[in-house]
Amino acid sequence: MSDQDRRGPVGSRVDAVADGVRSFVSTSDARLLLVFALTLYGLFTVVSVLLGYNFNGIVDTLRRITFLSGVYAILVLALNVQWGYAGLFNIGVAGFMAVGVYTMAILSSPTTNTFPGLGLPLPIGIVGGVLAATVLGLLAALPALRLRGDYLAIVTLAMAEIVRRVFRSPVFQEFSIGSVQLGTGGSRGMNLPENPIRTLFYQNPGEAGSPPNGLGSALFDAASAAGIEPSVVEGWVYATMLVVAVGLVYWLLRRVGNSPFGRVLKAVREDEVVARALGKDTRLFKVKAFAVGCALMGLGGILWRLSGGYVSTTMFQPIYTFYVFVALIIGGAGSNTGSILGGAAFASLLFEGPNFVRRIVTGYVDVGAAPNSLYDAIAALGGLDLTPLVAYSLSDVNVSALRLVLLGVVLIYLIQNRPEGLLGHRKEVASPIDLTDRGTEEGDG
Amino acid sequence: MSGADAAGGREPEATDGDEPLLTVRGLTKQFGGIVAVDGATFDVEAGTLTGLIGPNGAGKSTTFDLITGVQRPDAGAVVFDGDDVTTHRADRLARAGLVRTFQIARELSEMTVLENVMLAPRDQRGETLWRSVLPGARGAVIEQETALREEAWETLEFLELDHLATEYAGNLSGGQRKLLELARVLMTDPTMVLLDEPLAGVNPTLETKLLDRIHELRDRGLTFLLVEHDMDVIMNHCDPVIVLHQGAVLTQGSPSEVREDERVLEAYLGGEVDG
């Protein structure tokens, strides 16, 4: 006690945070996520070794898995508030991501770019992007939430497509407000503000050949001793930052879910009439939940694209909304831990997996030349020859076809055998305290 | 004390003297060409267990929906506790102390029994998003939640549902779901409860238990309006009894008065009633 007093309020707050982290790590959820992450890393290490990658390549593979898993985890967590908790059917996820990214880009891209932005500091751009996604979410929600669920679905889908077409439109490729030149690049896409990680490590982060600064050269030297290239180091720092962001979003949404607010959201999902009969103004709860979800989708989009430094409207086609839904279904709608698990499982196994399968199979087995069309591949089946079909599905252009086939198989399997997903149907009781434990006053903070 | 003390103890306000707690005047609702409720007019006095009966299609459920704001009446007025609440939505009425149960129990099946019950209390601080999230404000939420938890357990004990507290509501039997509905309603700390066929599909043992609890709560000052098909239940437990026929009030009075009214018998036998 006295020890804590001596350290003052800051010290005790640090202690409280440390306690929180410790108590979380001791939960089964944390162990589950950790074991899952290590399993994925193990699997992809083996795959990389099989592909004959050097150490740098292996580390880079793991970085890519971490990055994609983190991006999907944030998006799935955001969708889980809307769909998993409140039962709001938003099929415009990609649109809210796009608004987040483009708003950030217009606010923070350098004025010297081909398609210039306002050149404001990046944090302002990120906050602005998140706010823009929130506002668009509110706009979509206010009229639609008064109607039945299906209408919200239609409105959000339409909204996402409108957003994408607006950013793609030649009208906004280059435009000016007063004397300020702006542009979305239309169908050519636009460059984004400099990756914030580069600004940490380089003297002139904007230039490709810039020499590293003190911190950068120290880190890069240490890494190159282990055979790791600077770009991979950068990527890993970015991925680590993303994992921290996932942790923060998870923390936020657990608090949202494990509260009386989350309880009302669940009630809205189960039976809105009951929630209203018990005195809850459900419209207010739905609008708030929808806004929180859209804000986080905007954030997810920003964190996804910021690492690449470039954005174009083809990255926000409706298929990406579908991907996020699949990830949520895999993880289990209604579970925050399941959302992270589903995001990671989808991103690494279903999204990236097919690429590695193709590389391994084509590396070890000679499947011959791929036929020109699916028709030729199917026709060969008549002669009981499977090889052309395998070759076709593994050919470079069509690995996305293999991915879709795999997605379909997984979805059918899940819906028949485990419709609640990996962690769905768990009792994640919506309360900040243990409701079964009468008489104690401890909450989970 | 048991949970009902916390749950059912609110004194009816503004009911000084003979002012009824609930006044329904000329309530009318049409669906297309069908007149479901046709100028229904009646009062419910505070502290009574009033029965509402009528043959199938008499408009009982629609009247309930109109009173509780689930549907809007085409004409007429509903006055509750001195306020005109005709156009109020269901949630606003519930916050004013007028709550209902449903004919077919609407349990929140993917939530536990405890969650179902904890959902109900009014004025929960933690229902405000920022209070639930911000580290500083969450302490107050947890404090209230701890108090409500005790209240929830007491209510579950009162209705003998405590052994099912951590079960999913969807796993409960039909009768237990009815009890859960009552528990949820009690947790809103209501002034008046509208029970829509609370005994339908409930076995005789549970039925006695439910009726005992309803009497106990009425004795503590709660007002009930009860729709029920079972004439025995209405005649043995309710006073007064209101008879609805073809959307309008046919007669009302004590059970014995209603029983002796020839028009009631005719209405139940399906005849057209004059006057």
XYZ file of C-alpha atoms in Angstrom:
720
model
C 0.000 0.000 0.000
C 2.572 2.523 1.128
C 4.700 1.522 -1.799
C 1.912 2.535 -4.120
C 1.287 5.792 -2.298
C 4.887 6.766 -2.703
C 4.679 6.312 -6.445
C 1.736 8.677 -6.705
C -1.277 8.565 -8.997
C 0.704 7.874 -12.164
C 2.438 4.908 -10.579
C -0.815 3.429 -9.350
C -2.402 3.922 -12.742
C 0.483 2.078 -14.364
C -0.037 -0.635 -11.767
C -3.719 -0.753 -12.625
C -2.944 -1.140 -16.321
C -0.380 -3.820 -15.557
C -2.940 -5.596 -13.391
C -5.483 -5.383 -16.181
C -3.037 -6.847 -18.701
C -2.023 -9.554 -16.237
C -5.608 -10.509 -15.486
C -6.396 -10.608 -19.204
C -3.374 -12.730 -20.044
C -4.480 -15.189 -17.373
C -7.865 -15.621 -19.046
C -8.566 -18.518 -21.349
C -9.330 -16.092 -24.191
C -5.839 -14.648 -24.148
C -4.290 -18.076 -24.085
C -6.523 -19.134 -26.938
C -5.473 -16.161 -29.074
C -1.820 -16.700 -28.214
C -1.901 -20.395 -29.049
C -3.702 -19.639 -32.285
C -1.160 -16.976 -33.262
C 1.747 -19.295 -32.507
C 0.114 -22.085 -34.504
C -0.289 -19.793 -37.496
C 3.305 -18.616 -37.217
C 4.477 -22.222 -36.972
C 2.423 -23.252 -39.974
C 3.631 -20.394 -42.152
C 7.224 -20.906 -41.073
C 6.999 -24.494 -42.274
C 5.349 -23.367 -45.492
C 8.057 -20.759 -46.081
C 10.778 -23.317 -45.470
C 9.121 -25.696 -47.910
C 9.154 -22.911 -50.458
C 12.871 -22.450 -49.894
C 12.644 -18.916 -48.519
C 15.665 -17.513 -46.743
C 15.396 -16.118 -43.217
C 14.398 -12.700 -44.505
C 11.659 -14.290 -46.578
C 10.309 -16.285 -43.644
C 10.217 -13.202 -41.431
C 8.487 -11.280 -44.210
C 5.866 -14.012 -44.640
C 5.070 -13.860 -40.941
C 4.884 -10.079 -41.189
C 2.365 -10.282 -43.997
C 0.221 -12.746 -42.034
C 0.326 -10.498 -38.976
C -0.547 -7.420 -41.003
C -3.510 -8.939 -42.803
C -4.774 -10.642 -39.651
C -4.630 -7.340 -37.797
C -6.515 -5.461 -40.508
C -9.222 -8.095 -40.694
C -9.437 -8.360 -36.910
C -10.272 -4.644 -36.647
C -12.830 -4.824 -39.440
C -14.458 -7.951 -38.023
C -14.583 -6.456 -34.525
C -16.296 -3.398 -36.010
C -18.836 -5.522 -37.850
C -19.393 -7.578 -34.717
C -20.727 -4.537 -32.837
C -23.255 -3.978 -35.584
C -24.202 -7.461 -36.642
C -23.035 -9.693 -33.807
C -24.363 -7.528 -31.021
C -27.180 -5.397 -32.383
C -28.149 -7.550 -35.370
C -27.736 -4.624 -37.786
C -27.120 -5.967 -41.258
C -24.511 -3.659 -42.763
C -23.344 -4.875 -46.144
C -21.523 -1.680 -46.986
C -18.382 -2.309 -44.925
C -16.123 -1.526 -47.895
C -17.834 1.836 -48.392
C -17.195 2.969 -44.833
C -13.575 1.857 -45.152
C -13.271 3.847 -48.384
C -14.672 7.006 -46.838
C -12.195 6.685 -43.979
C -9.215 6.223 -46.272
C -10.111 8.868 -48.842
C -10.989 11.479 -46.237
C -7.698 10.829 -44.508
C -5.931 11.080 -47.872
C -7.584 14.359 -48.841
C -6.823 15.876 -45.454
C -3.250 14.700 -45.080
C -1.725 13.958 -48.489
C 1.087 16.347 -49.407
C 0.032 19.338 -51.493
C 2.805 18.426 -53.911
C 1.294 15.082 -54.958
C -0.061 14.579 -58.488
C -3.462 14.446 -56.849
C -2.889 16.744 -53.927
C -4.417 16.778 -50.476
C -4.455 19.529 -47.891
C -1.168 18.461 -46.345
C -2.450 18.507 -42.765
C -0.679 16.405 -40.111
C -1.498 12.695 -40.284
C -3.264 12.442 -36.883
C -5.750 15.069 -38.065
C -6.268 13.077 -41.245
C -6.867 9.853 -39.321
C -9.314 11.468 -36.897
C -11.026 13.187 -39.825
C -11.313 9.915 -41.735
C -12.796 8.120 -38.753
C -15.256 10.965 -38.177
C -16.263 10.990 -41.838
C -17.009 7.260 -41.708
C -19.055 7.866 -38.553
C -21.042 10.668 -40.142
C -21.737 8.593 -43.249
C -22.836 5.756 -40.975
C -25.247 8.074 -39.191
C -26.596 9.335 -42.504
C -27.225 5.799 -43.695
C -28.633 4.675 -40.376
C -31.059 7.421 -39.491
C -33.633 6.752 -42.202
C -32.995 3.028 -42.508
C -33.038 2.081 -38.841
C -36.647 3.098 -38.606
C -37.483 0.406 -41.120
C -36.986 -3.343 -41.051
C -33.516 -4.869 -41.100
C -33.476 -5.689 -44.800
C -33.788 -2.029 -45.711
C -30.668 -1.187 -43.780
C -28.877 -3.848 -45.814
C -30.073 -2.348 -49.086
C -29.255 1.204 -48.027
C -25.740 0.323 -46.849
C -24.946 -1.683 -49.970
C -26.128 1.162 -52.176
C -24.272 3.693 -50.040
C -21.016 1.762 -50.383
C -21.330 1.632 -54.144
C -22.220 5.323 -54.364
C -19.167 6.159 -52.277
C -16.918 4.079 -54.486
C -18.297 5.594 -57.681
C -17.985 9.121 -56.333
C -14.307 8.636 -55.533
C -13.827 6.994 -58.919
C -15.673 9.711 -60.798
C -13.616 11.848 -63.230
C -15.306 14.893 -61.691
C -13.307 14.417 -58.518
C -10.124 13.177 -60.180
C -8.878 16.731 -59.881
C -10.958 19.511 -58.488
C -10.477 22.735 -56.615
C -12.303 24.448 -53.829
C -11.522 28.125 -54.152
C -7.796 28.209 -54.836
C -7.100 24.858 -53.156
C -6.268 22.047 -55.558
C -7.494 18.594 -54.540
C -8.030 15.265 -56.231
C -8.984 11.644 -55.641
C -7.215 10.469 -58.774
C -10.447 8.957 -60.072
C -9.834 5.545 -61.578
C -6.061 6.079 -61.348
C -6.146 6.138 -57.555
C -4.101 8.447 -55.382
C -0.991 8.387 -53.260
C -1.451 8.557 -49.523
C 0.513 10.411 -46.858
C 3.857 8.860 -46.019
C 3.732 5.642 -44.013
C 4.110 6.926 -40.430
C 6.640 4.198 -39.680
C 8.978 5.619 -42.338
C 8.901 9.003 -40.650
C 10.299 7.275 -37.569
C 13.287 5.803 -39.337
C 14.280 8.057 -42.244
C 15.740 11.524 -42.551
C 13.576 12.394 -45.550
C 10.726 9.884 -45.329
C 9.143 11.219 -48.511
C 12.093 10.245 -50.714
C 12.670 6.701 -51.844
C 16.444 6.731 -51.385
C 16.559 8.703 -48.169
C 19.260 7.702 -45.670
C 17.959 6.416 -42.325
C 18.162 8.591 -39.241
C 19.886 7.548 -36.002
C 17.109 5.257 -34.764
C 16.618 3.833 -38.238
C 20.265 2.995 -38.881
C 20.673 1.431 -35.433
C 17.659 -0.810 -35.976
C 18.492 -1.630 -39.596
C 22.092 -2.493 -38.721
C 20.947 -4.862 -35.995
C 18.434 -6.446 -38.369
C 20.832 -6.812 -41.265
C 23.188 -8.684 -38.955
C 20.399 -11.277 -38.776
C 19.877 -11.068 -42.527
C 16.699 -9.021 -42.422
C 16.183 -6.183 -44.854
C 15.117 -2.675 -43.754
C 11.777 -2.908 -45.583
C 10.895 -6.015 -43.590
C 11.861 -4.255 -40.348
C 9.600 -1.356 -41.301
C 6.799 -3.759 -42.073
C 7.163 -5.517 -38.770
C 7.077 -2.260 -36.833
C 3.926 -1.349 -38.724
C 2.398 -4.765 -38.041
C 3.247 -4.445 -34.361
C 1.553 -1.065 -34.267
C -1.454 -2.699 -35.902
C -1.544 -5.438 -33.267
C -1.547 -2.744 -30.588
C -4.446 -1.066 -32.418
C -6.327 -4.379 -32.465
C -5.723 -4.638 -28.728
C -7.135 -1.161 -28.130
C -10.200 -1.778 -30.292
C -10.742 -5.109 -28.534
C -10.469 -3.432 -25.140
C -12.937 -0.745 -26.209
C -15.468 -3.178 -27.631
C -15.280 -5.525 -24.672
C -16.250 -2.608 -22.500
C -19.034 -1.690 -24.887
C -20.248 -5.285 -24.982
C -19.875 -6.136 -21.310
C -22.078 -3.341 -20.101
C -25.743 -2.480 -19.786
C -25.357 -0.792 -23.189
C -24.212 -4.064 -24.740
C -27.050 -5.838 -23.004
C -29.605 -3.614 -24.711
C -27.872 -4.215 -28.062
C -28.195 -7.955 -27.579
C -31.852 -7.490 -26.683
C -32.376 -5.495 -29.885
C -30.828 -8.356 -31.839
C -32.970 -10.954 -30.094
C -36.315 -9.136 -30.091
C -36.556 -5.394 -30.512
C -40.216 -5.299 -29.448
C -39.286 -6.705 -26.052
C -36.522 -4.162 -25.577
C -38.980 -1.388 -26.352
C -41.643 -2.872 -24.087
C -39.078 -2.730 -21.288
C -38.555 0.968 -21.782
C -35.465 1.072 -23.997
C -35.416 3.634 -26.793
C -33.978 1.111 -29.203
C -33.502 3.559 -32.081
C -30.949 5.471 -30.060
C -29.049 2.314 -29.174
C -29.030 1.132 -32.775
C -27.777 4.442 -34.117
C -24.970 4.557 -31.550
C -23.880 0.984 -32.191
C -23.954 1.582 -35.922
C -21.884 4.746 -35.599
C -19.259 3.009 -33.446
C -18.990 0.193 -35.970
C -18.664 2.553 -38.935
C -16.017 4.620 -37.154
C -13.932 1.508 -36.586
C -14.419 0.399 -40.198
C -13.032 3.755 -41.257
C -10.086 3.245 -38.927
C -9.546 -0.296 -40.221
C -9.492 0.971 -43.791
C -7.004 3.703 -42.932
C -4.630 1.345 -41.129
C -4.881 -1.087 -44.019
C -3.988 1.360 -46.783
C -1.555 3.595 -44.909
C 1.106 0.909 -45.050
C 0.874 0.673 -48.835
C 0.854 4.416 -49.444
C -1.622 4.134 -52.277
C -5.368 3.800 -52.625
C -7.717 3.138 -55.500
C -11.408 2.396 -55.695
C -10.887 -1.190 -56.872
C -9.835 -1.945 -53.298
C -13.346 -1.293 -52.029
C -15.441 -3.562 -54.159
C -18.362 -5.312 -52.457
C -16.377 -8.550 -52.289
C -14.356 -7.077 -49.394
C -17.529 -6.630 -47.370
C -18.263 -10.252 -48.085
C -14.799 -11.244 -46.853
C -15.353 -9.453 -43.552
C -18.682 -11.205 -43.117
C -17.115 -14.597 -43.819
C -14.430 -13.867 -41.229
C -17.086 -12.942 -38.675
C -19.098 -16.071 -39.407
C -15.968 -18.190 -38.989
C -15.114 -16.548 -35.683
C -18.642 -16.524 -34.365
C -20.947 -13.511 -34.453
C -21.428 -11.935 -31.055
C -17.999 -12.835 -29.686
C -15.222 -10.243 -29.611
C -12.523 -12.844 -29.074
C -14.087 -14.871 -31.856
C -13.902 -11.816 -34.115
C -10.131 -11.612 -33.734
C -9.798 -15.343 -34.204
C -12.051 -15.269 -37.269
C -10.206 -12.286 -38.746
C -6.847 -13.973 -38.329
C -8.059 -17.366 -39.547
C -9.685 -15.835 -42.600
C -6.796 -13.545 -43.512
C -4.039 -16.115 -43.143
C -5.670 -19.398 -44.112
C -8.388 -18.468 -46.584
C -7.116 -15.204 -48.048
C -3.383 -15.878 -48.145
C -3.514 -19.661 -47.929
C -4.452 -20.391 -51.540
C -1.438 -18.413 -52.778
C 0.917 -20.553 -50.730
C -0.860 -23.733 -51.744
C -0.391 -22.749 -55.368
C 3.284 -21.995 -54.882
C 3.947 -25.233 -53.036
C 2.028 -27.434 -55.454
C 3.516 -25.844 -58.544
C 6.941 -25.932 -56.916
C 6.884 -29.635 -56.098
C 4.546 -31.130 -58.683
C 4.512 -30.508 -62.397
C 0.874 -29.975 -63.180
C 1.642 -28.956 -66.727
C 0.356 -25.948 -68.576
C -2.985 -24.606 -67.540
C -5.734 -24.839 -70.141
C -6.947 -21.575 -71.592
C -10.405 -21.661 -70.123
C -12.442 -23.307 -67.436
C -14.352 -25.017 -70.219
C -11.229 -26.831 -71.416
C -10.407 -27.831 -67.850
C -13.883 -29.246 -67.254
C -13.950 -30.928 -70.646
C -10.815 -32.855 -69.713
C -12.732 -34.360 -66.800
C -14.639 -36.340 -69.393
C -11.472 -38.298 -70.016
C -11.034 -38.709 -66.231
C -8.063 -36.356 -66.394
C -8.013 -34.130 -63.301
C -4.712 -32.439 -64.012
C -5.981 -29.651 -66.307
C -8.551 -28.607 -63.715
C -5.936 -28.552 -60.953
C -3.561 -26.641 -63.193
C -6.278 -24.197 -64.094
C -7.278 -23.515 -60.506
C -3.624 -23.059 -59.556
C -2.683 -20.833 -62.457
C -1.590 -17.344 -61.490
C -4.588 -15.430 -62.699
C -7.087 -17.731 -61.113
C -5.825 -18.171 -57.606
C -8.655 -15.876 -56.603
C -10.980 -18.481 -58.081
C -9.409 -21.107 -55.859
C -9.910 -18.763 -52.924
C -13.596 -18.367 -53.696
C -14.056 -22.104 -54.053
C -12.353 -22.616 -50.712
C -14.541 -19.910 -49.135
C -17.643 -21.600 -50.438
C -16.586 -24.974 -49.080
C -15.755 -23.527 -45.655
C -19.031 -21.617 -45.488
C -21.116 -24.630 -46.422
C -19.264 -26.757 -43.898
C -19.663 -24.181 -41.130
C -23.329 -23.539 -41.743
C -24.093 -27.236 -41.741
C -21.920 -28.266 -38.832
C -21.161 -25.240 -36.723
C -23.442 -22.331 -37.652
C -22.443 -20.422 -34.534
C -18.826 -20.190 -35.698
C -15.688 -21.041 -33.731
C -16.594 -19.040 -30.642
C -20.213 -18.122 -31.225
C -22.882 -19.280 -28.809
C -20.509 -18.790 -25.922
C -21.839 -17.197 -22.814
C -20.165 -13.815 -23.014
C -22.529 -12.322 -20.485
C -23.182 -8.633 -21.114
C -22.299 -7.108 -17.779
C -19.241 -5.418 -16.302
C -19.466 -7.760 -13.308
C -19.881 -11.476 -12.751
C -23.639 -11.783 -12.396
C -23.500 -15.206 -10.793
C -21.248 -14.030 -8.016
C -23.436 -12.358 -5.429
C -21.987 -10.173 -2.752
C -18.606 -9.208 -4.183
C -17.903 -5.844 -5.701
C -15.130 -6.660 -8.152
C -15.624 -5.973 -11.822
C -13.288 -6.656 -14.690
C -12.456 -2.972 -14.793
C -37.137 -9.022 2.136
C -37.885 -10.885 -1.027
C -37.418 -9.500 -4.463
C -40.947 -8.317 -4.920
C -40.388 -5.685 -2.314
C -37.778 -4.084 -4.456
C -39.597 -4.905 -7.642
C -43.201 -4.109 -6.951
C -43.186 -1.509 -4.265
C -43.708 1.681 -6.234
C -46.700 3.624 -4.976
C -49.145 4.680 -7.667
C -48.747 8.421 -8.015
C -51.347 11.093 -8.620
C -54.203 8.747 -7.958
C -55.720 10.852 -5.272
C -59.264 9.882 -4.464
C -61.329 8.312 -7.207
C -59.073 9.151 -10.149
C -58.506 5.825 -11.963
C -54.916 4.849 -12.758
C -55.721 4.022 -16.369
C -58.515 5.566 -18.394
C -59.403 4.350 -21.874
C -61.850 6.453 -23.880
C -63.386 5.593 -27.251
C -60.384 3.598 -28.467
C -60.782 2.647 -32.136
C -58.570 0.728 -34.557
C -59.326 -0.491 -38.052
C -57.326 -2.901 -40.181
C -58.514 -2.414 -43.732
C -62.250 -2.914 -43.550
C -62.200 -4.755 -40.253
C -62.903 -2.803 -37.098
C -60.767 -4.548 -34.477
C -61.459 -2.136 -31.642
C -64.616 -0.066 -31.813
C -64.794 2.683 -29.233
C -63.621 0.695 -26.210
C -64.085 2.715 -23.028
C -63.150 1.567 -19.524
C -61.198 2.457 -16.384
C -58.715 0.525 -14.298
C -58.545 1.551 -10.645
C -55.210 1.597 -8.868
C -54.438 -1.452 -6.798
C -56.872 -3.765 -8.561
C -56.439 -6.981 -10.467
C -58.781 -6.175 -13.312
C -59.749 -8.910 -15.765
C -60.344 -8.318 -19.464
C -62.253 -11.099 -21.184
C -64.067 -11.607 -24.426
C -64.538 -14.231 -27.108
C -61.914 -14.747 -29.812
C -61.702 -11.714 -32.030
C -63.200 -9.395 -29.448
C -60.168 -7.139 -29.780
C -58.421 -7.869 -26.477
C -54.885 -8.135 -27.814
C -55.322 -5.147 -30.108
C -56.634 -3.117 -27.161
C -53.483 -4.112 -25.288
C -51.317 -3.075 -28.208
C -53.095 0.276 -28.430
C -52.757 0.990 -24.719
C -49.073 0.042 -24.599
C -48.081 1.985 -27.689
C -47.179 -1.012 -29.844
C -49.854 0.207 -32.275
C -51.412 3.617 -32.700
C -55.188 4.006 -32.329
C -57.202 5.644 -35.122
C -59.276 7.473 -32.514
C -59.698 7.636 -28.784
C -57.522 8.436 -25.813
C -55.480 6.632 -23.177
C -54.747 8.427 -19.919
C -52.258 6.873 -17.537
C -51.487 8.285 -14.118
C -53.033 11.625 -15.084
C -51.100 12.006 -18.363
C -52.477 11.610 -21.862
C -50.263 8.864 -23.261
C -52.248 8.042 -26.403
C -49.411 8.746 -28.807
C -46.536 7.630 -26.608
C -44.349 4.838 -27.893
C -43.964 1.611 -25.946
C -40.570 2.502 -24.490
C -41.772 5.835 -23.170
C -44.788 4.210 -21.528
C -42.588 1.604 -19.907
C -40.381 4.337 -18.512
C -43.542 5.963 -17.106
C -44.384 2.738 -15.267
C -46.850 1.026 -17.617
C -45.404 -2.270 -18.858
C -46.753 -5.376 -20.508
C -46.044 -9.024 -21.093
C -46.773 -10.826 -24.318
C -49.343 -13.457 -25.196
C -46.642 -15.695 -26.593
C -43.703 -15.384 -24.223
C -40.962 -13.388 -25.945
C -37.879 -14.425 -24.074
C -34.538 -13.171 -25.375
C -33.413 -16.689 -26.117
C -29.688 -16.166 -26.763
C -29.299 -14.289 -23.503
C -29.143 -15.895 -20.084
C -32.014 -15.648 -17.630
C -29.958 -13.224 -15.551
C -29.216 -11.056 -18.583
C -32.910 -11.027 -19.437
C -33.752 -9.814 -15.968
C -30.870 -7.344 -15.723
C -31.942 -5.750 -19.000
C -35.174 -4.491 -17.531
C -34.393 -1.926 -14.793
C -34.963 1.682 -15.745
C -32.390 4.478 -15.606
C -29.317 2.286 -15.877
C -26.234 4.484 -16.013
C -24.368 1.943 -18.082
C -26.837 2.254 -20.924
C -25.095 5.497 -21.823
C -22.271 4.517 -24.137
C -19.550 6.805 -22.805
C -20.235 5.867 -19.203
C -19.724 2.215 -20.046
C -16.460 2.881 -21.831
C -14.626 5.701 -20.066
C -12.393 4.407 -17.259
C -13.447 7.101 -14.785
C -17.185 6.733 -15.288
C -17.289 2.960 -15.292
C -16.947 2.748 -11.518
C -20.417 4.203 -11.067
C -21.792 1.751 -13.625
C -20.284 -1.201 -11.783
C -21.667 0.103 -8.511
C -25.207 0.277 -9.873
C -24.793 -3.045 -11.616
C -23.818 -4.672 -8.330
C -26.956 -3.337 -6.661
C -29.133 -4.463 -9.560
C -27.554 -7.896 -9.489
C -28.809 -8.384 -5.942
C -32.253 -7.168 -6.958
C -32.247 -9.526 -9.939
C -31.390 -12.526 -7.791
C -34.110 -11.625 -5.300
C -36.680 -11.346 -8.067
C -35.597 -14.700 -9.498
C -35.898 -16.262 -6.049
C -39.328 -14.728 -5.600
C -40.462 -16.422 -8.813
C -38.414 -19.560 -8.100
C -36.299 -19.172 -11.214
C -32.991 -18.742 -9.415
C -31.820 -22.292 -10.193
C -32.044 -21.385 -13.898
C -30.212 -18.050 -13.604
C -27.271 -18.897 -15.869
C -29.306 -20.894 -18.371
C -30.058 -19.478 -21.815
C -33.636 -18.201 -21.792
C -34.281 -20.216 -24.938
C -33.794 -23.437 -22.955
C -36.639 -22.693 -20.550
C -40.001 -24.466 -20.637
C -43.113 -22.585 -21.698
C -44.235 -21.972 -18.139
C -40.788 -20.867 -17.016
C -40.728 -18.377 -19.873
C -43.951 -16.867 -18.584
C -42.358 -16.538 -15.156
C -39.315 -14.946 -16.758
C -41.547 -12.409 -18.500
C -43.074 -11.534 -15.162
C -39.633 -11.282 -13.558
C -38.471 -8.935 -16.299
C -41.530 -6.762 -15.954
C -41.128 -6.576 -12.182
C -37.534 -5.443 -12.578
C -38.743 -2.319 -14.388
C -40.310 -1.263 -11.083
C -43.720 -0.702 -12.686
C -46.871 1.024 -11.467
C -49.156 -1.053 -13.644
C -48.652 -4.332 -15.464
C -50.672 -5.555 -18.428
C -50.568 -9.329 -18.588
C -51.559 -10.814 -21.943
C -52.689 -14.388 -21.260
C -49.961 -15.091 -18.700
C -51.339 -18.571 -18.008
C -51.618 -19.894 -21.565
C -49.590 -23.088 -21.821
C -48.692 -23.119 -18.146
C -49.167 -26.322 -16.159
C -51.573 -26.247 -13.178
C -48.855 -26.227 -10.493
C -47.051 -23.325 -12.102
C -50.374 -21.604 -12.710
C -51.145 -21.588 -8.982
C -47.676 -20.265 -8.287
C -47.993 -17.463 -10.827
C -51.415 -16.422 -9.538
C -50.152 -16.443 -5.934
C -47.335 -14.130 -6.931
C -49.665 -11.810 -8.801
C -51.950 -11.567 -5.749
C -48.979 -10.918 -3.506
C -47.789 -8.117 -5.757
C -51.249 -6.607 -5.984
C -51.444 -6.588 -2.208
C -48.287 -4.519 -2.252
C -49.909 -1.871 -4.405
C -49.226 -2.962 -7.964
C -52.091 -2.672 -10.465
C -52.781 -5.446 -12.957
C -54.863 -5.676 -16.092
C -55.107 -9.289 -17.108
C -56.311 -10.802 -20.363
C -57.167 -14.474 -19.995
C -59.195 -17.086 -21.826
C -59.669 -19.325 -18.816
C -62.982 -18.178 -17.330
C -62.297 -19.892 -14.016
C -59.159 -17.865 -13.538
C -60.903 -14.617 -14.348
C -63.925 -15.329 -12.174
C -61.905 -16.538 -9.189
C -59.114 -14.002 -9.216
C -60.121 -10.784 -10.933
C -62.289 -7.962 -9.694
C -63.639 -6.109 -11.520
C -64.066 -7.908 -14.841
C -64.437 -6.095 -18.154
C -66.102 -7.925 -21.021
C -65.088 -6.946 -24.530
C -67.191 -7.931 -27.505
C -66.697 -6.913 -31.133
C -64.233 -4.249 -30.109
C -66.417 -2.522 -27.542
C -67.080 -2.972 -23.852
C -70.161 -5.106 -23.370
C -70.359 -4.889 -19.630
C -68.190 -4.563 -16.581
C -68.571 -5.346 -12.913
C -67.788 -7.892 -10.251
C -67.310 -11.514 -11.346
C -70.752 -12.496 -10.085
C -72.426 -9.628 -11.935
C -70.671 -10.545 -15.137
C -71.472 -14.212 -14.699
C -75.170 -13.455 -14.426
C -75.241 -11.121 -17.406
C -77.088 -12.890 -20.202
C -75.415 -10.845 -22.917
C -72.023 -12.226 -21.903
C -73.246 -15.767 -22.320
C -74.700 -14.932 -25.717
C -71.504 -13.258 -26.823
C -69.476 -16.320 -25.900
C -71.932 -18.574 -27.715
C -71.387 -16.499 -30.822
C -74.718 -14.732 -31.039
C -75.283 -11.191 -32.166
C -75.932 -8.941 -29.230
C -78.308 -6.035 -29.371
C -77.567 -2.863 -27.491
